PDB file of C-alpha atoms in Angstrom:
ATOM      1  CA  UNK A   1      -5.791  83.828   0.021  1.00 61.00           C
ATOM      2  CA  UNK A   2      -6.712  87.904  -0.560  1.00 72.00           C
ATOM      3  CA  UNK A   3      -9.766  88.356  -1.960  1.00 74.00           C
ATOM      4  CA  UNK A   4      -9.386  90.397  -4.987  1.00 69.00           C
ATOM      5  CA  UNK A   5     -12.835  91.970  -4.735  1.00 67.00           C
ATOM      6  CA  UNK A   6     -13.687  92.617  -1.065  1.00 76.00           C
ATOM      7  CA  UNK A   7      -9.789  92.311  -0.051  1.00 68.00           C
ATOM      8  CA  UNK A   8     -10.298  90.007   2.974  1.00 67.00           C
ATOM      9  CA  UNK A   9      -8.101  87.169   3.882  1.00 68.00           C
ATOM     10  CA  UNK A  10      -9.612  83.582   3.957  1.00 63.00           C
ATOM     11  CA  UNK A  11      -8.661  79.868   3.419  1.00 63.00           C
ATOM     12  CA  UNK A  12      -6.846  78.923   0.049  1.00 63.00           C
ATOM     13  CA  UNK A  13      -8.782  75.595  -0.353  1.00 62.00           C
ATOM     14  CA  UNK A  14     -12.103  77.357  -0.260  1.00 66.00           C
ATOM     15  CA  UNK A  15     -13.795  77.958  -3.504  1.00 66.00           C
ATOM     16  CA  UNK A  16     -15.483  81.204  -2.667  1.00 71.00           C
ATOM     17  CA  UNK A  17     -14.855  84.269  -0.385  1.00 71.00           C
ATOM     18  CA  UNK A  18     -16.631  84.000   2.826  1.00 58.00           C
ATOM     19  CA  UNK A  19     -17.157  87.816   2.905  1.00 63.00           C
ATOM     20  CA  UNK A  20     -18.542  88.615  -0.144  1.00 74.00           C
ATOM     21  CA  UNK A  21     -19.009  85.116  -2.377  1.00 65.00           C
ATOM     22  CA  UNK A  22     -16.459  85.919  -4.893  1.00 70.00           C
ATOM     23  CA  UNK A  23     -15.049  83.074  -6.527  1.00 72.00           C
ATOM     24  CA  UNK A  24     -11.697  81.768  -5.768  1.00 69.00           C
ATOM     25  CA  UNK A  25      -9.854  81.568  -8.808  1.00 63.00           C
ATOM     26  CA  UNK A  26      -6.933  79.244  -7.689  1.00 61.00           C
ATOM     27  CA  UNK A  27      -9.185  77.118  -6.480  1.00 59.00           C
ATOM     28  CA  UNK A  28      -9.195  73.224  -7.665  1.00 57.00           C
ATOM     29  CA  UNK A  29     -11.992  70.490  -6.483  1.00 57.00           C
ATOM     30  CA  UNK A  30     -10.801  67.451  -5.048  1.00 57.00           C
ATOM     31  CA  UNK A  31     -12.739  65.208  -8.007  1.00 54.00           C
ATOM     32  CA  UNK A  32     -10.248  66.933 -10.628  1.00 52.00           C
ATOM     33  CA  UNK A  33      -7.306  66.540  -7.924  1.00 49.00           C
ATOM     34  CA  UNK A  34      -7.857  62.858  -7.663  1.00 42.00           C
ATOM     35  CA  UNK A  35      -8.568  62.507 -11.765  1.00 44.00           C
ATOM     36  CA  UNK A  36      -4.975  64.320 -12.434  1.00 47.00           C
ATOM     37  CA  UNK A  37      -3.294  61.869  -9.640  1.00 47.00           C
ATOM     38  CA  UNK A  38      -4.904  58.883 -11.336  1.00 44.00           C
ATOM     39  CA  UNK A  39      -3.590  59.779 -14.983  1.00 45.00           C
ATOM     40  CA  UNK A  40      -0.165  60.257 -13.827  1.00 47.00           C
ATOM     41  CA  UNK A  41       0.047  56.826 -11.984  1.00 44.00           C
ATOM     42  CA  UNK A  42      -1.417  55.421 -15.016  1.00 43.00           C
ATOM     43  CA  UNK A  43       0.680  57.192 -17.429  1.00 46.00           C
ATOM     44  CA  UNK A  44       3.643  55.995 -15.449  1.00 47.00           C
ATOM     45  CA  UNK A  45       2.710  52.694 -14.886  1.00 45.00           C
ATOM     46  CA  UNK A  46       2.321  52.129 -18.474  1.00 48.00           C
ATOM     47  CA  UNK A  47       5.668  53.998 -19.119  1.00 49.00           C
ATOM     48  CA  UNK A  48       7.355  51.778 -16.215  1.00 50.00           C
ATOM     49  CA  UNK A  49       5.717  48.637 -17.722  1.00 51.00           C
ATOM     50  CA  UNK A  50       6.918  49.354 -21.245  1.00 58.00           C
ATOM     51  CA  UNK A  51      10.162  50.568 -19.967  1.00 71.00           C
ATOM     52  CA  UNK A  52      11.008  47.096 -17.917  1.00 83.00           C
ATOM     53  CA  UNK A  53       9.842  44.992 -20.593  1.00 84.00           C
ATOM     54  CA  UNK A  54      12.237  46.462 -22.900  1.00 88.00           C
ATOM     55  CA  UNK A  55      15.082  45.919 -20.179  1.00 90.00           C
ATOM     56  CA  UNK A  56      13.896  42.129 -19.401  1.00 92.00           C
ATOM     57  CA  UNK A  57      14.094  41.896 -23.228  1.00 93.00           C
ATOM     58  CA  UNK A  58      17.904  43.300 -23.504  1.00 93.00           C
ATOM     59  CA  UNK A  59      19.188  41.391 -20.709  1.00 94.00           C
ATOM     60  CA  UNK A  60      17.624  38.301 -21.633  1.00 95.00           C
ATOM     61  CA  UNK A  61      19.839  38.572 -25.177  1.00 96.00           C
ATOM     62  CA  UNK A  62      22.815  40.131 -23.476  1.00 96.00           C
ATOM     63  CA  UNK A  63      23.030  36.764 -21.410  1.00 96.00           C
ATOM     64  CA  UNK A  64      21.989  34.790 -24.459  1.00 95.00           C
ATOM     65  CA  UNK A  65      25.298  36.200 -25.600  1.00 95.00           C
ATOM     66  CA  UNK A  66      27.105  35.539 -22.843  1.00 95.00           C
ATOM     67  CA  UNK A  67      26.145  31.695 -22.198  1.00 94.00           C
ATOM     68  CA  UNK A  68      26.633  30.782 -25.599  1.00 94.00           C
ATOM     69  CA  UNK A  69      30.412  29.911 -25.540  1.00 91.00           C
ATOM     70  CA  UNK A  70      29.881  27.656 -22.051  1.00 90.00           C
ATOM     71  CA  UNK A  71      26.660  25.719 -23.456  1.00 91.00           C
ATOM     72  CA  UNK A  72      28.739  24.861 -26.666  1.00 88.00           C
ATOM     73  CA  UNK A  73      31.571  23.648 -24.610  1.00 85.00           C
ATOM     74  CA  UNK A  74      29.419  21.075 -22.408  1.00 84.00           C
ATOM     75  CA  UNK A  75      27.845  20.448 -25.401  1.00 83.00           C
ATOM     76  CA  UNK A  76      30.828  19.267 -28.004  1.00 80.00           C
ATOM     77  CA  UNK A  77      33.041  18.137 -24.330  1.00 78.00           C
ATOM     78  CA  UNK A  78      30.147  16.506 -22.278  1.00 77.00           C
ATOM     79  CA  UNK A  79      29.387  16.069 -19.003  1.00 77.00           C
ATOM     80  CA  UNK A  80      32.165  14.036 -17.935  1.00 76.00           C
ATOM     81  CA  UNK A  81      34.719  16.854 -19.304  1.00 77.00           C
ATOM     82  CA  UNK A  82      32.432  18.997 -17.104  1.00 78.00           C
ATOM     83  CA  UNK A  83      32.509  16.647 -13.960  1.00 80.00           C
ATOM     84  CA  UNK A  84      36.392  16.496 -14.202  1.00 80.00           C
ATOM     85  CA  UNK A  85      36.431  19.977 -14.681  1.00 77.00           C
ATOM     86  CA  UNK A  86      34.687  20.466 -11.131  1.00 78.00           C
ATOM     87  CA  UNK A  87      37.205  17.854  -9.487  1.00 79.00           C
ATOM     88  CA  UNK A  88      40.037  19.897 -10.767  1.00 76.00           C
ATOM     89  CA  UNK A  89      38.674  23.091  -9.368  1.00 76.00           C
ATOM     90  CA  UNK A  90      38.755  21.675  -5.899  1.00 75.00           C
ATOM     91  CA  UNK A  91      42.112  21.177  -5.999  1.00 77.00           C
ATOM     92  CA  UNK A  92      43.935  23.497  -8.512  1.00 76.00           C
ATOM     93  CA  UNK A  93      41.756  27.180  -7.721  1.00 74.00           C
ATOM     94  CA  UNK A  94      42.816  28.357 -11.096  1.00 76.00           C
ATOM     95  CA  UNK A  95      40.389  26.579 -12.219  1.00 75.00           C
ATOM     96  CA  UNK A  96      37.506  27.976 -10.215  1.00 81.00           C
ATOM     97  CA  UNK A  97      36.990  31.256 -12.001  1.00 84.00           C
ATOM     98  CA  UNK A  98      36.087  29.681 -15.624  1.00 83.00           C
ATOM     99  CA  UNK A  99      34.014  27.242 -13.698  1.00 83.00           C
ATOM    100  CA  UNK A 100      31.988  29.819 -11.744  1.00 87.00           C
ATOM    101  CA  UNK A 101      31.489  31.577 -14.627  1.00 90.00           C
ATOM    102  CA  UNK A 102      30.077  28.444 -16.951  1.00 88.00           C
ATOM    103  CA  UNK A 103      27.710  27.833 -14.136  1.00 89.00           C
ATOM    104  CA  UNK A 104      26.663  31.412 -13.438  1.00 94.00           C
ATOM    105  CA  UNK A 105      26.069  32.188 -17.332  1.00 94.00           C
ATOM    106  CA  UNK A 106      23.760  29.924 -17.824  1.00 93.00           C
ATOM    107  CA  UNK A 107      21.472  29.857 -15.184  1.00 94.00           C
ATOM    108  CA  UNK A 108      21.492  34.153 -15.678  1.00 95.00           C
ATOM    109  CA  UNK A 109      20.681  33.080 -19.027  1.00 96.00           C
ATOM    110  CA  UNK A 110      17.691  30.764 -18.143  1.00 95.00           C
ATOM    111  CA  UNK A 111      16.573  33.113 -15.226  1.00 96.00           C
ATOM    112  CA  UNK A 112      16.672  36.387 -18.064  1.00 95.00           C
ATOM    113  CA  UNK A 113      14.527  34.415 -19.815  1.00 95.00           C
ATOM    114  CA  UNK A 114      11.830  33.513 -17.724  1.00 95.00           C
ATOM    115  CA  UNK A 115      11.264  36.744 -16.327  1.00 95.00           C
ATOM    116  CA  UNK A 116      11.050  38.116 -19.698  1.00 95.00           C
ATOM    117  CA  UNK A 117       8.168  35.387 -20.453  1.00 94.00           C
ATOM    118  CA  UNK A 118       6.869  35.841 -17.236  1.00 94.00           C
ATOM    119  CA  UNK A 119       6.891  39.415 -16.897  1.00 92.00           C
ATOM    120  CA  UNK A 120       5.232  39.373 -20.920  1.00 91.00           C
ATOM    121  CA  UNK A 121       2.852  36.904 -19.960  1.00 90.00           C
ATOM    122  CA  UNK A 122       1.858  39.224 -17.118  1.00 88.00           C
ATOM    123  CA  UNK A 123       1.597  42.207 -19.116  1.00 82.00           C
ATOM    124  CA  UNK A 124      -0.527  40.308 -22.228  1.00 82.00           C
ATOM    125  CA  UNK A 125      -3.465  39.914 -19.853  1.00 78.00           C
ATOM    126  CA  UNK A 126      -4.323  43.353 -19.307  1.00 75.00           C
ATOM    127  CA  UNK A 127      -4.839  43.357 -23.531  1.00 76.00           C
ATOM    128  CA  UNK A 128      -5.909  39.261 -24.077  1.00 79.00           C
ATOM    129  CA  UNK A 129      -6.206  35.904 -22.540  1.00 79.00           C
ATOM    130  CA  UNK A 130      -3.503  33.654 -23.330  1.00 78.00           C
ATOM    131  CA  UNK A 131      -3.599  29.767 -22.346  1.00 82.00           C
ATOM    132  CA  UNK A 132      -1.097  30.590 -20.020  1.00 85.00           C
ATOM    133  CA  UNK A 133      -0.928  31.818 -16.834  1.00 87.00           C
ATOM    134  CA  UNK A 134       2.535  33.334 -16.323  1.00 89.00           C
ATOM    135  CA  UNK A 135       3.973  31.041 -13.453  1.00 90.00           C
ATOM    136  CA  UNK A 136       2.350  28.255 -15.596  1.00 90.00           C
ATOM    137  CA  UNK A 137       4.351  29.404 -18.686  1.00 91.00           C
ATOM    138  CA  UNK A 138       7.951  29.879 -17.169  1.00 93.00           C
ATOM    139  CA  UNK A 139       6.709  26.359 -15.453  1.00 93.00           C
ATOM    140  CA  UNK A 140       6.277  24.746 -18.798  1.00 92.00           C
ATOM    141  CA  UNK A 141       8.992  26.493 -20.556  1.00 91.00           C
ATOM    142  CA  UNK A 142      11.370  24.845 -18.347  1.00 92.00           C
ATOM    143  CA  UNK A 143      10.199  21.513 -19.346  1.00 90.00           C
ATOM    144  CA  UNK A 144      13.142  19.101 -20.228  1.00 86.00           C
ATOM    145  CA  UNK A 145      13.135  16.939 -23.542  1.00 89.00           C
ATOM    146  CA  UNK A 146       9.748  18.493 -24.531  1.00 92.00           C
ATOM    147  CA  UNK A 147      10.668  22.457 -24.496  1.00 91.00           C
ATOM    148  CA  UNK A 148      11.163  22.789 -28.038  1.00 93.00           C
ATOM    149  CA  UNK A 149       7.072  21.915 -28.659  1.00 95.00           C
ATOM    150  CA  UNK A 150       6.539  24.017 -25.629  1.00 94.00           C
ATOM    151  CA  UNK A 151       8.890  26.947 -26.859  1.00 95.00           C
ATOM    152  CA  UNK A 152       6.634  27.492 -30.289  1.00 95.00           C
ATOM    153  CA  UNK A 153       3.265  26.849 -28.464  1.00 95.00           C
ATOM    154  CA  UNK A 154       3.499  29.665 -25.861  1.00 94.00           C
ATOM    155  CA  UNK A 155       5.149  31.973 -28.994  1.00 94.00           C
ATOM    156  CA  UNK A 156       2.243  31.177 -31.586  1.00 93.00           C
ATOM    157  CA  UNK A 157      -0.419  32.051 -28.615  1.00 92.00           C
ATOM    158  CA  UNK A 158       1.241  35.235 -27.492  1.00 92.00           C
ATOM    159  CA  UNK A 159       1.919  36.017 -31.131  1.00 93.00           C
ATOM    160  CA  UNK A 160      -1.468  34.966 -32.314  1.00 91.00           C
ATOM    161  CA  UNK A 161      -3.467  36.782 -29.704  1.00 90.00           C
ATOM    162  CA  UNK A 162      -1.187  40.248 -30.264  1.00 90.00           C
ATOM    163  CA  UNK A 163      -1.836  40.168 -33.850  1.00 91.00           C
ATOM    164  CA  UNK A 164      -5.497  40.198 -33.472  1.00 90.00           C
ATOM    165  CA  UNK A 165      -5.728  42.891 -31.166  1.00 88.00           C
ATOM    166  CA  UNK A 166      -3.021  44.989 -33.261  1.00 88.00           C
ATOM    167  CA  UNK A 167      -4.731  44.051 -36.890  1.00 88.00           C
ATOM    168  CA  UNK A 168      -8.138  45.062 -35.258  1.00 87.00           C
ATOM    169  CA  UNK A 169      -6.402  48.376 -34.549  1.00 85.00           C
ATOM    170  CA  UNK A 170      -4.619  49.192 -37.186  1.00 87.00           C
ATOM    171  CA  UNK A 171      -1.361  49.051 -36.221  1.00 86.00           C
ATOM    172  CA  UNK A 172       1.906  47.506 -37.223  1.00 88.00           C
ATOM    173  CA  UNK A 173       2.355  44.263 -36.218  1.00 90.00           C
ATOM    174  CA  UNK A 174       5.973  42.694 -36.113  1.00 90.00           C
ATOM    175  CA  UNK A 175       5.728  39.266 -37.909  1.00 91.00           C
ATOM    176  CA  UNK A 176       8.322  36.363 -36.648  1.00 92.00           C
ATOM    177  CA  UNK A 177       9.918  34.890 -39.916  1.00 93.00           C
ATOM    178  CA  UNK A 178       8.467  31.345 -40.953  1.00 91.00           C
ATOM    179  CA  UNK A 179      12.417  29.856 -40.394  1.00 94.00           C
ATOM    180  CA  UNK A 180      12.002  30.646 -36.815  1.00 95.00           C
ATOM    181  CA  UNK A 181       9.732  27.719 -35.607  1.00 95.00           C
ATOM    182  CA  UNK A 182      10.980  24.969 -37.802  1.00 95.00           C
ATOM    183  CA  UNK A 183      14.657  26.231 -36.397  1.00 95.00           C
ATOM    184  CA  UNK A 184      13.553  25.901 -32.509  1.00 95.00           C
ATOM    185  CA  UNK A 185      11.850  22.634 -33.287  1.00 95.00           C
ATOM    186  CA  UNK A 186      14.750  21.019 -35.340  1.00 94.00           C
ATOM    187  CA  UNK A 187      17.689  22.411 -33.378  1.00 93.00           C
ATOM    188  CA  UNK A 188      16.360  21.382 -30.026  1.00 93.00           C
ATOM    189  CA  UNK A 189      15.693  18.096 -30.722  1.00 93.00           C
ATOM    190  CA  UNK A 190      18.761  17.374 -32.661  1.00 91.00           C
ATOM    191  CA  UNK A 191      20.772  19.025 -30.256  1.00 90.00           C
ATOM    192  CA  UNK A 192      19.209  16.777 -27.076  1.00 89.00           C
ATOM    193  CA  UNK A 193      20.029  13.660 -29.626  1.00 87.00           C
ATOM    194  CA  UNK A 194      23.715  15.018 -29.964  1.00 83.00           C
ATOM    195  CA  UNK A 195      24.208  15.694 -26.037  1.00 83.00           C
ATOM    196  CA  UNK A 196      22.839  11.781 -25.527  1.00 83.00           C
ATOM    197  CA  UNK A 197      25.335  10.405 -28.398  1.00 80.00           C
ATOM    198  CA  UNK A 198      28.262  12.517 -27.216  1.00 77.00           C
ATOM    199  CA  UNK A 199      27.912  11.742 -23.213  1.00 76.00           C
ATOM    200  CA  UNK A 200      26.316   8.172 -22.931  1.00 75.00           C
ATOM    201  CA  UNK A 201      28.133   6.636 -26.540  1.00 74.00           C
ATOM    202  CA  UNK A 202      31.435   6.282 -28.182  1.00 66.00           C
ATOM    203  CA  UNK A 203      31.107   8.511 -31.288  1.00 65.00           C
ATOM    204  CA  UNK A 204      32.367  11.726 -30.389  1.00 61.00           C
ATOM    205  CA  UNK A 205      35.744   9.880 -30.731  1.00 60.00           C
ATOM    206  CA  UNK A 206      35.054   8.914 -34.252  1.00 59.00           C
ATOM    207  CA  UNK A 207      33.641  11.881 -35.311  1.00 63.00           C
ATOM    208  CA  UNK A 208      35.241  14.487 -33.220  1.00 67.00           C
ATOM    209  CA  UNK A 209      35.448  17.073 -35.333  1.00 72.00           C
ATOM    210  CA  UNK A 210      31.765  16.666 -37.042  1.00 76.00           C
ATOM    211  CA  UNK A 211      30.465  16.809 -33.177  1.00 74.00           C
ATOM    212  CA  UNK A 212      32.217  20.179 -33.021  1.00 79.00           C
ATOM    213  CA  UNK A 213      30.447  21.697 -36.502  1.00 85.00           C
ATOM    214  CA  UNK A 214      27.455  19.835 -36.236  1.00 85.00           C
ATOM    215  CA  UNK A 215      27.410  21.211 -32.766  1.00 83.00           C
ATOM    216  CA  UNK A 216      27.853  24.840 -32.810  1.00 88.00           C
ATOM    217  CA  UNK A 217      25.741  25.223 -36.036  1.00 92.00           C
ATOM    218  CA  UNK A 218      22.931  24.089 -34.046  1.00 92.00           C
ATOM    219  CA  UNK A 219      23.788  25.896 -30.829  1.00 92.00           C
ATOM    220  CA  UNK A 220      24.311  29.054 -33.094  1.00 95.00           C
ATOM    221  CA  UNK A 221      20.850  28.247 -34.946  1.00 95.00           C
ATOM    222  CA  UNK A 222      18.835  27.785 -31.479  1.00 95.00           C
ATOM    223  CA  UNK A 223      19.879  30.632 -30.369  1.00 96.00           C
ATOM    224  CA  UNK A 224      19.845  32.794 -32.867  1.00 96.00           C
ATOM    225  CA  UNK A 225      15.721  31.701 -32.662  1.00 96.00           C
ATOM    226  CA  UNK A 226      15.300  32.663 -29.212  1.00 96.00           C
ATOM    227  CA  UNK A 227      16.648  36.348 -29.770  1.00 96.00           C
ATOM    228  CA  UNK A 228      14.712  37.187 -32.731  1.00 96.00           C
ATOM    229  CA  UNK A 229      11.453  35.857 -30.387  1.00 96.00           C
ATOM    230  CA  UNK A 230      12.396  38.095 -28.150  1.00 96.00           C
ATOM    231  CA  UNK A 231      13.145  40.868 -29.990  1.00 95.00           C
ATOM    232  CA  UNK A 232      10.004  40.826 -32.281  1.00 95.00           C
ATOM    233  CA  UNK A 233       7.230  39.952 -29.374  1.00 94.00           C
ATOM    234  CA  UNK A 234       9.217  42.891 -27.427  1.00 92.00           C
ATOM    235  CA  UNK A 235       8.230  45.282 -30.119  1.00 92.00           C
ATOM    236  CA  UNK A 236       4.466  44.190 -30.473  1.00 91.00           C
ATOM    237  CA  UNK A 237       4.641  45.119 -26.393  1.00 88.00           C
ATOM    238  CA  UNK A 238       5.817  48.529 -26.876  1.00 84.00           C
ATOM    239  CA  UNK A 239       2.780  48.676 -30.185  1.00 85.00           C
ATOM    240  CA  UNK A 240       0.681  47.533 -27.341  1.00 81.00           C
ATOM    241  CA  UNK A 241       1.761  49.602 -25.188  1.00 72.00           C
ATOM    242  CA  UNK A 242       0.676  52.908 -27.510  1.00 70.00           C
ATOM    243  CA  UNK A 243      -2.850  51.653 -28.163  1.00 68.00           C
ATOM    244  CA  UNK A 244      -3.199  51.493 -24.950  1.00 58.00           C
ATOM    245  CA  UNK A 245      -2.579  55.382 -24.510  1.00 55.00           C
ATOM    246  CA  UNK A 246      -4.821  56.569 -27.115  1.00 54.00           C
ATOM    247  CA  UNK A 247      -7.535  54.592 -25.430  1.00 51.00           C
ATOM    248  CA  UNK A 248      -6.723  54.880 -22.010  1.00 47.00           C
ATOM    249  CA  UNK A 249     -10.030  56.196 -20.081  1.00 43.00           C
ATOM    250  CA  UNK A 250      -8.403  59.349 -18.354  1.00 40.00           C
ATOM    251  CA  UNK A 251      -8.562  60.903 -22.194  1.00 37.00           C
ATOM    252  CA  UNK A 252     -12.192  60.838 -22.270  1.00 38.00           C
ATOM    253  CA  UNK A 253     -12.630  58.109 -24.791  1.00 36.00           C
ATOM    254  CA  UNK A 254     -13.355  54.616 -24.090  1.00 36.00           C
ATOM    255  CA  UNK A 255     -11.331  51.399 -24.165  1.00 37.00           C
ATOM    256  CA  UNK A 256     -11.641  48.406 -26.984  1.00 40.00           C
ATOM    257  CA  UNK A 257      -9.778  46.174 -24.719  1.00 38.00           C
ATOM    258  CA  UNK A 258     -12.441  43.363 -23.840  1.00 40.00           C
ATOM    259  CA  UNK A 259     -11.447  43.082 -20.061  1.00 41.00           C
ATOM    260  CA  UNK A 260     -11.981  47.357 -19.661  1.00 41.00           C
ATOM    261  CA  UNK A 261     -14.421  48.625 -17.160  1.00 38.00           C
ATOM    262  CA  UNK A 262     -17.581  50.623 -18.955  1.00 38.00           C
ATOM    263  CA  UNK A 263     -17.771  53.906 -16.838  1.00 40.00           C
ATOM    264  CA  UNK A 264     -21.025  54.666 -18.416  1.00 39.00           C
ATOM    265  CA  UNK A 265     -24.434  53.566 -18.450  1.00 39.00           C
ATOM    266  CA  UNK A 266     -27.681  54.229 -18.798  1.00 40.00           C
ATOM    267  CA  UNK A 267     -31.133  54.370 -17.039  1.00 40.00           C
ATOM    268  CA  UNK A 268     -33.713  51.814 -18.752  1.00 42.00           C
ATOM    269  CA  UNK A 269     -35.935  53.140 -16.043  1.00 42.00           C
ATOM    270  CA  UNK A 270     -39.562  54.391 -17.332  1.00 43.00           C
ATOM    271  CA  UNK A 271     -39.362  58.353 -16.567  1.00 43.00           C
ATOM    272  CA  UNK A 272     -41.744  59.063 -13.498  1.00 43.00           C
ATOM    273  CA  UNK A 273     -44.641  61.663 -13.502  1.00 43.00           C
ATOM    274  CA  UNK A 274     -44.437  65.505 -12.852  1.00 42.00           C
ATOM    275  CA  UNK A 275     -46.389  66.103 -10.106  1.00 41.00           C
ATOM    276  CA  UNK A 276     -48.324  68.114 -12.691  1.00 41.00           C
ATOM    277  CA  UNK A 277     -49.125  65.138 -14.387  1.00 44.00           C
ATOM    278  CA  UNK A 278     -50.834  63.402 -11.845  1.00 41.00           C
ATOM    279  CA  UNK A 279     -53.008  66.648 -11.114  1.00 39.00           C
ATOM    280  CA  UNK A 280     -54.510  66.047 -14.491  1.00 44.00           C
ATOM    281  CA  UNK A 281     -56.265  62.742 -13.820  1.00 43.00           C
ATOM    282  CA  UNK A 282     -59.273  62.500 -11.731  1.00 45.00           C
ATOM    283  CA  UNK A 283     -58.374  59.851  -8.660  1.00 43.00           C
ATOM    284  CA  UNK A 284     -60.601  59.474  -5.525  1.00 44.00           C
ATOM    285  CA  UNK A 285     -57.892  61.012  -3.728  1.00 45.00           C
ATOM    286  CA  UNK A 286     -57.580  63.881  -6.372  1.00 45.00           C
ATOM    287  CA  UNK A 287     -61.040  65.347  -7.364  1.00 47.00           C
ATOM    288  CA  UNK A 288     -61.378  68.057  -9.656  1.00 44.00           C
ATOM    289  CA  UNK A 289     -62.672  71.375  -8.452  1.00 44.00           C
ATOM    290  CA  UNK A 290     -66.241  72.189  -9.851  1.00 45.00           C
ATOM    291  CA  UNK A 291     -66.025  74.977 -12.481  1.00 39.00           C
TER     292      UNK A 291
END
């Protein structure tokens, strides 16, 4: 660095001149240094988190998609069509490819799903507490028999606990239709009572082709459940997401999450005595001068 005033050369992370005091322009503390570095890893943590939420969320439907054709099948054909299915592939390889791909659809499907609860779950706690931890809710969530009371538990607390904090804040808040719960409820019992008749009785060959309509209506209709979830707690996430940048610390104001540190206090200390002060007062140690 050239000193503009005394035109001496000296270090560029020194804040004056050595020669002649002048300030150093260019100069920038280490305090505001380490405040810049923190916004931007906050700033893109928040922009990260956002952005892989949104990507858990598309995957988790585009596999939704994908498994739907293969979890009607076993449904309406059973496991026994399945188990023969598996026999054949051993022998005959031209059967292996639609195999591998029943199989691999829907545990992609299962495993989108749980790291988009998981990954939500996560992400809620930095706003609320849920009654979830997010190991315990992918834990629960893969519950057999009992899911579909599971399934609308974990939704109403997530949803519940985002539309306080968005309502408090005056923001939009994405509502899940009322069809929604009563649709999970319904169509995953009702489909776990259909799986039982069609693989353990005889009345899939009596009613064959109800099994098949029955069937896929409520495959379509459980699905169809699970998407719009996603989709609508996805998009309270990314509302979240933009409260939390108008309140973030590094912008001077302060936070109205609950679980946000308070950077500032204040001394209820009783203000101590000038020196002056205590020169007024006639001590033993401190007498007067006679006038």
């Amino acid at each position: 660095m050239i000193c503009k005033k005394c035109g001496r050369e000296y270090e560029d992370d020194m804040p004056k001149c050595l020669w002649c005091d002048a300030p150093n322009e260019d100069y920038v503390s280490p305090s505001e240094i380490y405040t810049n570095n923190a916004a931007k890893q906050i700033c893109n943590a928040q922009e990260n988190g956002l952005c892989e939420c949104e990507i858990l969320a598309k995957s988790a439907i585009c596999w939704l998609k994908i498994s739907f054709i293969p979890f009607l099948l076993i449904y309406i054909l059973g496991i026994e069509f399945l188990f023969k299915f598996t026999l054949f592939s051993l022998f005959f390889l031209w059967f292996l490819p639609p195999l591998i791909f029943i199989y691999y659809s829907l545990c992609k499907a299962i495993y989108k799903c749980c790291a988009w609860l998981y990954f939500v779950e996560k992400h809620q706690h930095h706003f609320f507490k849920t009654n979830f931890l997010p190991w315990q809710a992918v834990f629960c969530a893969l519950a057999p028999f009992v899911f579909p009371f599971v399934h609308c538990y974990i939704f109403r607390d997530l949803l519940a606990q985002q539309k306080n904090v968005l309502e408090k804040n005056k923001l939009k808040y994405s509502k899940l239709p009322r069809w929604v719960y009563p649709a999970v409820l319904v169509s995953g019992i009702a489909i776990q009572i259909g799986f039982y008749i069609v693989n353990f009785t005889q009345m899939q060959d009596v009613f064959f082709s109800e099994t098949i309509i029955l069937g896929s209506l409520l495959c379509f209709i459980l699905y169809a459940s699970y998407i719009k979830v996603i989709k609508v707690i996805t998009a309270n996430v990314s509302t979240l997401h933009s409260l939390a940048s108008a309140t973030s610390p590094t912008t001077g104001t302060s936070s109205d999450f609950p679980d946000a540190p308070c950077n500032t206090a204040t001394s209820d200390e009783p203000s101590k005595a000038t020196p002056s002060d205590e020169l007024d007062h006639d001590t033993p140690d401190n007498q007067q001068r006679p006038t």
